[in-house]
Amino acid sequence: MSRLSGLVLGGVLVAALILNASYLPHLFASSRDIQGAQRLPLGAQDILRQCAGLHAVPGPPSDFRERERSDRFEQGTRPTLLKNATLWTGARNGSEIVYGDIFLDNGLVRGIGYIPEALYADRDVDVVDAHGAWVTPGIVDIHTHLGLISAPVTAGALDFSSAHGPILPWLRSIDGFNTHDDAFALAVAGGVTSAQVLPGSENIIGGQAFMVKLRKTSQRSPTSMLIEPPYTLNGTIPDPNSPGRWRHLKQACGESTRGYGNRMDNMWALRSAYAEARKMRDSQDAFCARAKAGLWNEIEGQSYPEDLRWEALVDVLRGRVKVSTHCYEQFDLDGIIRLTQEFRFPIASLHHAHEAYLVPELLKNMYGGIPTMALFADSSRFKREAYRGSRFAPRILADHGFPIAMKSDHPVLISRYLAFEAQQAHYNGLPPHLALASITSVPAAAAGLSHRIGILREGADADVVLWDSHPLQLGATPRKVWIDGILQVGNDTDHVLIGPGKTAPEWHEAPEVPDFTAEREAAFKWDGLPPLESMRTVAGRVAFQNVREVFLRQGGDRAGIMQEFGLGRDDEAGVTHVIVDRGRVSCVGPVCEGEGRNAEVRVDLRGGTIAPGMMTFGTALGIEEIQSEPSTGDGTPFDPLYQDVPKIMGDVGGLVRVDDALIFGTRNALVAHRAGVTYATTSFARSPVFLRDKFMGGLSATFRTGAPHALDRTAIIKPITALHVAIGRAPPVSYSPHSVSLSTEIATLRHLLLDGEDPRTQTGEWFKKAADGSIPLVVEVSSADIMATLIRLKSEVEEKRGTYMRMVFSRATEAHLLAEEIAHAGIGVILSPSRQFPWSWDDRRILPGPPLTNNTTLGTLLKHGVTVGLGTWETCHVPSTRFDIGWAILESNNWINKRQAYELVSTNLEKLLDLEGWIGDMGDLVAYEGGSALDFTSKPVAIVSPARQLVEIL
């Protein structure tokens, strides 16, 4: 029994303090021990209300779906009726499809399916006819750093990870959120309407995250972009009878937090932090128990126990925070599970989790139930803890019952292309309904917001995307995007042509993807490291049957790609046969069927393709095994612009050769080889994201990705391919500890090209050869202004020396601004990556392509007669090269054909890098089973190698 029986006598005094009758049972009780009333302290009402709020459960109000207007509604927004649509709603685990209309009004979905005319009669309504096209909820990106790493990246707006300690739950991403980030509009152009803005992962607890809509509001403030901001944002004490709002927190483990100690240090830091939070929670509970029992004398002079440093973690322990945990490896995941069990709190989503697919049963021990898995489609081996990652992880985890969310980690991957992550997950085995759910309803649920975003139903927010094709088709592009019922993309007055040529029925269905069952099982069996060697090699005759398209190399004066058979994706050309003898194509056509009867091996391509082996350019493929693990690579070369090169090198420029550092048999190289990328040209110049490397990029080498070692007869195609330098303004972050001025770099290049160094040194010899055109000079450059300076420098050198330089611009983000001048100067371009983004100030003037512009940088350059190749930044993305060129066709609105697309990653690169006589018609061919090599219907099954006189069966 309570000791408060005496309080009954003072009930009249207490009643005036009661806000709600629900408090009465807590305040009035009986006890034999207390005979008189205790004095009520000033502020008792606030204390009781605060205590009652401790037990509020986050979630929408019970009448949420009955709301008439969104809290985000903007006055003056006209209703929209979207007619004749194929509506993927996100309901029923992503399996529900409705054919009909959808009505948007007051920032909400007001009707779906059949829309009674009475709902919009006599109103000024925007009517859009979808003509049967797919409509989905707006995409939800559950892991971004939008607004914290703002494009273009500058030192004044780089608010990512804090340098002020490992445990920082009191920091809030909204306090660093920059509304001027150019990435917002680009993300919306990809159909992304909502995003979780997370602090960085260098801190063990990086701080509180927030969910935002990517529509800039009339208020123009970060706060107005928030979705259901928690009451703690401004210190409001909520009504204890109303449900609370979810909060969000970011924590991390593993390699990224090593700035604050090793794994043992970091786990102790987590345990210590949660122990402090537990003490605070227990103090609050004890304090409130006394207050609710009316034992005011026992807490006299005390205030409600709270501390801004720990209040977020206290809410974690109370189950009121959606915790996002960055964690990769099995043992780190096990440590996080132990943490949740010790302190009894759930994890909402595990991010990255590259080894989670290897331990699905372990993850089911997580306190509070299984988390959502927030994954990349295929970003493995970029650091040691990602080395065992598998592209089949989404399917494996889904088979074990885990909700799957694909994420961008923007700007690691660009948020605009989050749909491509879902497309790749589907290609690798994730069922279509789960792939679409992975970027809509699943991340919305993981954030606690599935009542309003990530789903199409009456009462949900009017965040809607109208697509030009099925969203899982390669290159699917939003025709229109609405956020809160307000059109963001696709205004008819923009006159942007979107999706021409996508009229065939297959464009409006999920693509039929290959069967990867064997590969998926091997990934699990071999603990993430399945063997990558070929199944067998055949030196005799191989017959390829049922071939739909054949693209062959041709040498001599007409070097390039010729289409030998097949008219394209939608033709009725049928199939043919291809005979290969000792690695060379000897017969193409129906007449070859008889010659195939005595073949050593017959391969049924089931309507597949034979096409040239592709080349990659721009990554560190072949000079490192793991990108961020220095012990697996070449190390750091000297940069002569800020440090003296050791005299023992005998070369003031410290020019080095890639062929001296080549590593064969790396997993990245072998995976690329098996994906149809059989050649690579690698230099020491590499500048991912908004970083910039050293001025001197060394002498690149071209090699075969599948070669076993450097002494193999065909391993190294050309030991010295090109001379590389990097020119650009100093970025806010760089691999180099010091950066020299742009003018210093240009002056140095001029000096070196005009006989500035002794030709008996490596630097003097190779810059002289670059000046006289004996070797290509590849300049990594982004800014059109710097390109203009380089064009003038090229002319100056050629005039003074009487030579013709073979200059190539790589990266070349702003090259479209000088397309005519670049063509006139005879300069080639390697766009790397193939789709531009305003990473840095030098990259800021991009040509984004549909649905924002009709043209792309690639199309603009080709139309002006510039020879263009495509490159890649990240080694782990090299296997997707064929999808990049397939996408390039679609972004050009089919102005680029398939033959030209193959040339972008084969013969065009060979022309630019002076490799024509080194590969030519002896170059590899790749056989793809199931369909075109440039979409999701096929997979590589064989490599035809004339130079090695054999066929590899993969």
Coordinates of C-alpha atoms in Angstrom, one line a residue, residues 333-580:
L333 CA 27.8 -7.1 -35.8
D334 CA 28.0 -9.6 -33.0
G335 CA 29.4 -6.8 -30.7
I336 CA 26.4 -4.6 -31.6
I337 CA 24.0 -7.4 -30.8
R338 CA 25.6 -7.8 -27.4
L339 CA 25.3 -4.1 -26.8
T340 CA 21.5 -4.2 -27.6
Q341 CA 21.0 -7.1 -25.3
E342 CA 23.0 -5.6 -22.5
F343 CA 21.1 -2.3 -22.6
R344 CA 17.9 -3.6 -24.0
F345 CA 17.2 -1.3 -27.0
P346 CA 16.4 -2.2 -30.6
I347 CA 18.3 -1.2 -33.8
A348 CA 16.0 0.1 -36.5
S349 CA 18.4 -0.4 -39.4
L350 CA 21.9 -1.8 -40.0
H351 CA 23.7 0.1 -42.6
H352 CA 26.3 -1.3 -45.0
A353 CA 26.5 -4.6 -43.2
H354 CA 28.6 -6.2 -45.9
E355 CA 28.9 -9.5 -44.0
A356 CA 25.4 -9.7 -42.7
Y357 CA 24.4 -12.1 -45.4
L358 CA 26.9 -14.6 -44.0
V359 CA 25.3 -14.5 -40.5
P360 CA 21.6 -14.1 -40.9
E361 CA 20.7 -16.3 -37.9
L362 CA 23.1 -14.3 -35.7
L363 CA 21.3 -11.1 -36.5
K364 CA 18.0 -12.6 -35.4
N365 CA 19.4 -12.3 -31.8
M366 CA 19.2 -8.5 -32.0
Y367 CA 17.2 -7.2 -29.0
G368 CA 13.7 -6.1 -30.1
G369 CA 13.6 -8.0 -33.3
I370 CA 15.3 -8.0 -36.7
P371 CA 16.5 -4.7 -38.1
T372 CA 16.0 -3.4 -41.6
M373 CA 19.2 -4.0 -43.7
A374 CA 20.2 -0.8 -45.5
L375 CA 22.6 -2.0 -48.2
F376 CA 24.5 -1.1 -51.3
A377 CA 23.7 -3.1 -54.4
D378 CA 27.4 -3.8 -55.2
S379 CA 30.0 -1.7 -53.5
S380 CA 32.5 -4.2 -52.2
R381 CA 36.2 -4.3 -51.5
F382 CA 36.6 -0.5 -51.2
K383 CA 38.0 -1.2 -47.7
R384 CA 39.0 -4.2 -45.8
E385 CA 35.7 -4.6 -43.9
A386 CA 33.9 -4.6 -47.2
Y387 CA 36.1 -7.2 -48.8
R388 CA 33.7 -10.1 -48.4
G389 CA 30.7 -8.1 -49.6
S390 CA 28.4 -9.8 -52.2
R391 CA 26.0 -8.4 -54.7
F392 CA 23.7 -11.3 -53.7
A393 CA 23.4 -10.1 -50.1
P394 CA 20.0 -8.4 -50.6
R395 CA 18.4 -11.6 -51.9
I396 CA 20.1 -13.8 -49.3
L397 CA 18.9 -11.6 -46.4
A398 CA 15.4 -11.3 -47.9
D399 CA 15.2 -15.1 -48.1
H400 CA 15.9 -15.1 -44.3
G401 CA 13.0 -12.6 -43.6
F402 CA 14.9 -9.4 -43.3
P403 CA 13.4 -6.1 -44.7
I404 CA 15.7 -4.8 -47.3
A405 CA 16.4 -1.1 -48.0
M406 CA 18.8 0.1 -50.7
K407 CA 20.6 3.3 -49.8
S408 CA 22.9 5.8 -51.4
D409 CA 25.1 7.0 -48.6
H410 CA 25.2 10.2 -50.7
P411 CA 27.6 11.4 -51.9
V412 CA 29.4 8.0 -51.8
L413 CA 26.7 7.1 -54.3
I414 CA 24.7 9.9 -55.7
S415 CA 21.2 10.0 -54.3
R416 CA 19.7 10.8 -57.7
Y417 CA 20.6 7.2 -58.8
L418 CA 19.1 5.3 -55.8
A419 CA 16.7 3.6 -58.2
F420 CA 19.7 2.1 -59.9
E421 CA 20.6 0.4 -56.6
A422 CA 17.2 -1.2 -56.6
Q423 CA 17.5 -2.2 -60.2
Q424 CA 20.8 -3.9 -59.6
A425 CA 19.4 -5.7 -56.5
H426 CA 16.6 -7.0 -58.7
Y427 CA 19.1 -8.0 -61.4
N428 CA 21.0 -10.0 -58.7
G429 CA 17.9 -11.8 -57.5
L430 CA 15.8 -9.6 -55.3
P431 CA 12.1 -10.1 -56.4
P432 CA 10.6 -7.1 -58.2
H433 CA 8.1 -6.2 -55.4
L434 CA 10.9 -6.3 -52.8
A435 CA 13.2 -4.3 -55.0
L436 CA 10.7 -1.5 -55.4
A437 CA 9.8 -1.7 -51.7
S438 CA 13.5 -1.4 -50.8
I439 CA 13.5 2.3 -51.9
T440 CA 10.0 3.2 -50.8
S441 CA 7.9 1.4 -48.2
V442 CA 10.7 -0.4 -46.4
P443 CA 12.9 2.6 -45.6
A444 CA 9.8 4.6 -44.7
A445 CA 8.9 1.9 -42.2
A446 CA 12.4 1.8 -40.8
A447 CA 12.2 5.5 -40.1
G448 CA 8.9 5.2 -38.4
L449 CA 7.1 7.1 -41.1
S450 CA 5.2 4.5 -43.2
H451 CA 1.9 6.2 -42.2
R452 CA 2.8 9.1 -44.5
I453 CA 5.6 8.4 -47.0
G454 CA 6.9 5.5 -49.0
I455 CA 3.3 4.3 -49.8
L456 CA 0.3 5.4 -51.9
R457 CA -2.9 5.3 -50.0
E458 CA -5.6 7.7 -49.0
G459 CA -4.3 10.1 -46.3
A460 CA -0.6 9.6 -47.2
D461 CA 1.6 12.5 -48.2
A462 CA 1.2 13.4 -51.9
D463 CA 4.8 12.3 -52.8
V464 CA 4.4 10.7 -56.2
V465 CA 6.6 9.7 -59.2
L466 CA 5.4 9.1 -62.7
W467 CA 8.0 7.0 -64.6
D468 CA 8.8 6.7 -68.3
S469 CA 9.1 2.9 -68.0
H470 CA 9.0 0.3 -65.3
P471 CA 11.1 1.7 -62.4
L472 CA 13.3 -1.4 -62.4
Q473 CA 14.3 -1.0 -66.1
L474 CA 17.8 0.3 -66.7
G475 CA 17.6 4.1 -67.2
A476 CA 14.1 4.4 -65.9
T477 CA 13.5 8.2 -65.6
P478 CA 10.8 10.2 -63.8
R479 CA 8.6 12.1 -66.1
K480 CA 7.0 14.0 -63.3
V481 CA 7.7 14.2 -59.5
W482 CA 5.4 15.7 -56.9
I483 CA 6.3 16.4 -53.3
D484 CA 3.4 17.4 -51.0
G485 CA 1.3 17.5 -54.1
I486 CA 3.5 20.2 -55.6
L487 CA 5.1 19.5 -59.0
Q488 CA 8.9 19.5 -58.7
V489 CA 10.0 17.9 -62.0
G490 CA 8.4 17.5 -65.4
N491 CA 6.7 20.9 -66.0
D492 CA 5.5 20.7 -69.6
T493 CA 6.9 24.2 -70.2
D494 CA 10.4 22.8 -69.8
H495 CA 10.0 20.9 -73.1
V496 CA 12.4 18.1 -72.0
L497 CA 12.0 14.9 -74.0
I498 CA 11.8 11.9 -71.6
G499 CA 11.7 8.3 -72.6
P500 CA 11.3 8.3 -76.4
G501 CA 11.5 4.8 -77.8
K502 CA 10.2 3.2 -74.7
T503 CA 7.0 2.1 -76.3
A504 CA 7.5 -1.7 -76.6
P505 CA 5.6 -3.7 -73.9
E506 CA 8.7 -5.0 -72.3
W507 CA 9.7 -1.5 -71.2
H508 CA 6.7 -1.4 -69.0
E509 CA 7.4 -4.7 -67.2
A510 CA 10.0 -5.6 -64.7
P511 CA 13.0 -7.0 -66.7
E512 CA 13.5 -10.7 -66.9
V513 CA 16.8 -11.2 -65.1
P514 CA 19.3 -14.1 -65.3
D515 CA 19.3 -17.0 -62.8
F516 CA 22.2 -16.5 -60.3
T517 CA 21.3 -19.3 -58.0
A518 CA 24.6 -21.1 -58.4
E519 CA 26.6 -17.8 -57.9
R520 CA 24.5 -16.9 -54.8
E521 CA 25.1 -20.2 -53.2
A522 CA 28.8 -20.1 -53.9
A523 CA 29.1 -16.7 -52.3
F524 CA 27.6 -18.1 -49.1
K525 CA 29.5 -21.4 -49.2
W526 CA 32.9 -19.7 -49.7
D527 CA 32.4 -17.1 -46.9
G528 CA 32.1 -14.3 -49.4
L529 CA 35.2 -15.2 -51.4
P530 CA 34.1 -17.7 -54.1
P531 CA 36.6 -18.9 -56.7
L532 CA 36.8 -16.5 -59.7
E533 CA 38.8 -18.7 -62.1
S534 CA 37.1 -19.8 -65.4
M535 CA 35.2 -23.1 -65.4
R536 CA 37.3 -24.3 -68.4
T537 CA 39.2 -23.1 -71.4
V538 CA 38.8 -24.4 -74.9
A539 CA 41.5 -24.1 -77.6
G540 CA 39.5 -25.9 -80.2
R541 CA 36.1 -25.1 -81.9
V542 CA 33.3 -23.5 -79.9
A543 CA 29.8 -23.1 -81.3
F544 CA 27.6 -20.3 -80.0
Q545 CA 24.0 -21.0 -80.8
N546 CA 20.8 -18.8 -80.7
V547 CA 22.7 -15.5 -80.8
R548 CA 20.6 -12.4 -81.1
E549 CA 23.2 -9.7 -81.7
V550 CA 26.8 -9.9 -82.9
F551 CA 29.2 -6.9 -82.6
L552 CA 32.8 -7.6 -83.8
R553 CA 36.0 -5.6 -83.8
Q554 CA 37.6 -4.6 -87.1
G555 CA 41.2 -3.5 -87.6
G556 CA 43.1 -1.6 -90.2
D557 CA 42.0 1.8 -91.5
R558 CA 38.4 1.1 -90.5
A559 CA 39.2 0.3 -86.9
G560 CA 36.2 0.2 -84.7
I561 CA 33.1 -1.9 -84.0
M562 CA 30.9 -3.3 -86.7
Q563 CA 27.5 -4.9 -86.2
E564 CA 27.5 -8.3 -87.8
F565 CA 24.0 -9.4 -86.9
G566 CA 20.9 -8.1 -85.2
L567 CA 18.9 -4.9 -85.6
G568 CA 18.4 -4.1 -81.9
R569 CA 16.2 -4.8 -79.0
D570 CA 12.8 -4.7 -80.7
D571 CA 13.6 -6.2 -84.1
E572 CA 12.4 -9.4 -85.5
A573 CA 15.8 -10.5 -86.9
G574 CA 15.7 -13.8 -85.1
V575 CA 18.9 -15.6 -83.9
T576 CA 22.0 -16.9 -85.6
H577 CA 25.1 -19.0 -84.9
V578 CA 28.7 -18.0 -84.4
I579 CA 31.7 -20.4 -84.8
V580 CA 35.0 -19.7 -83.0

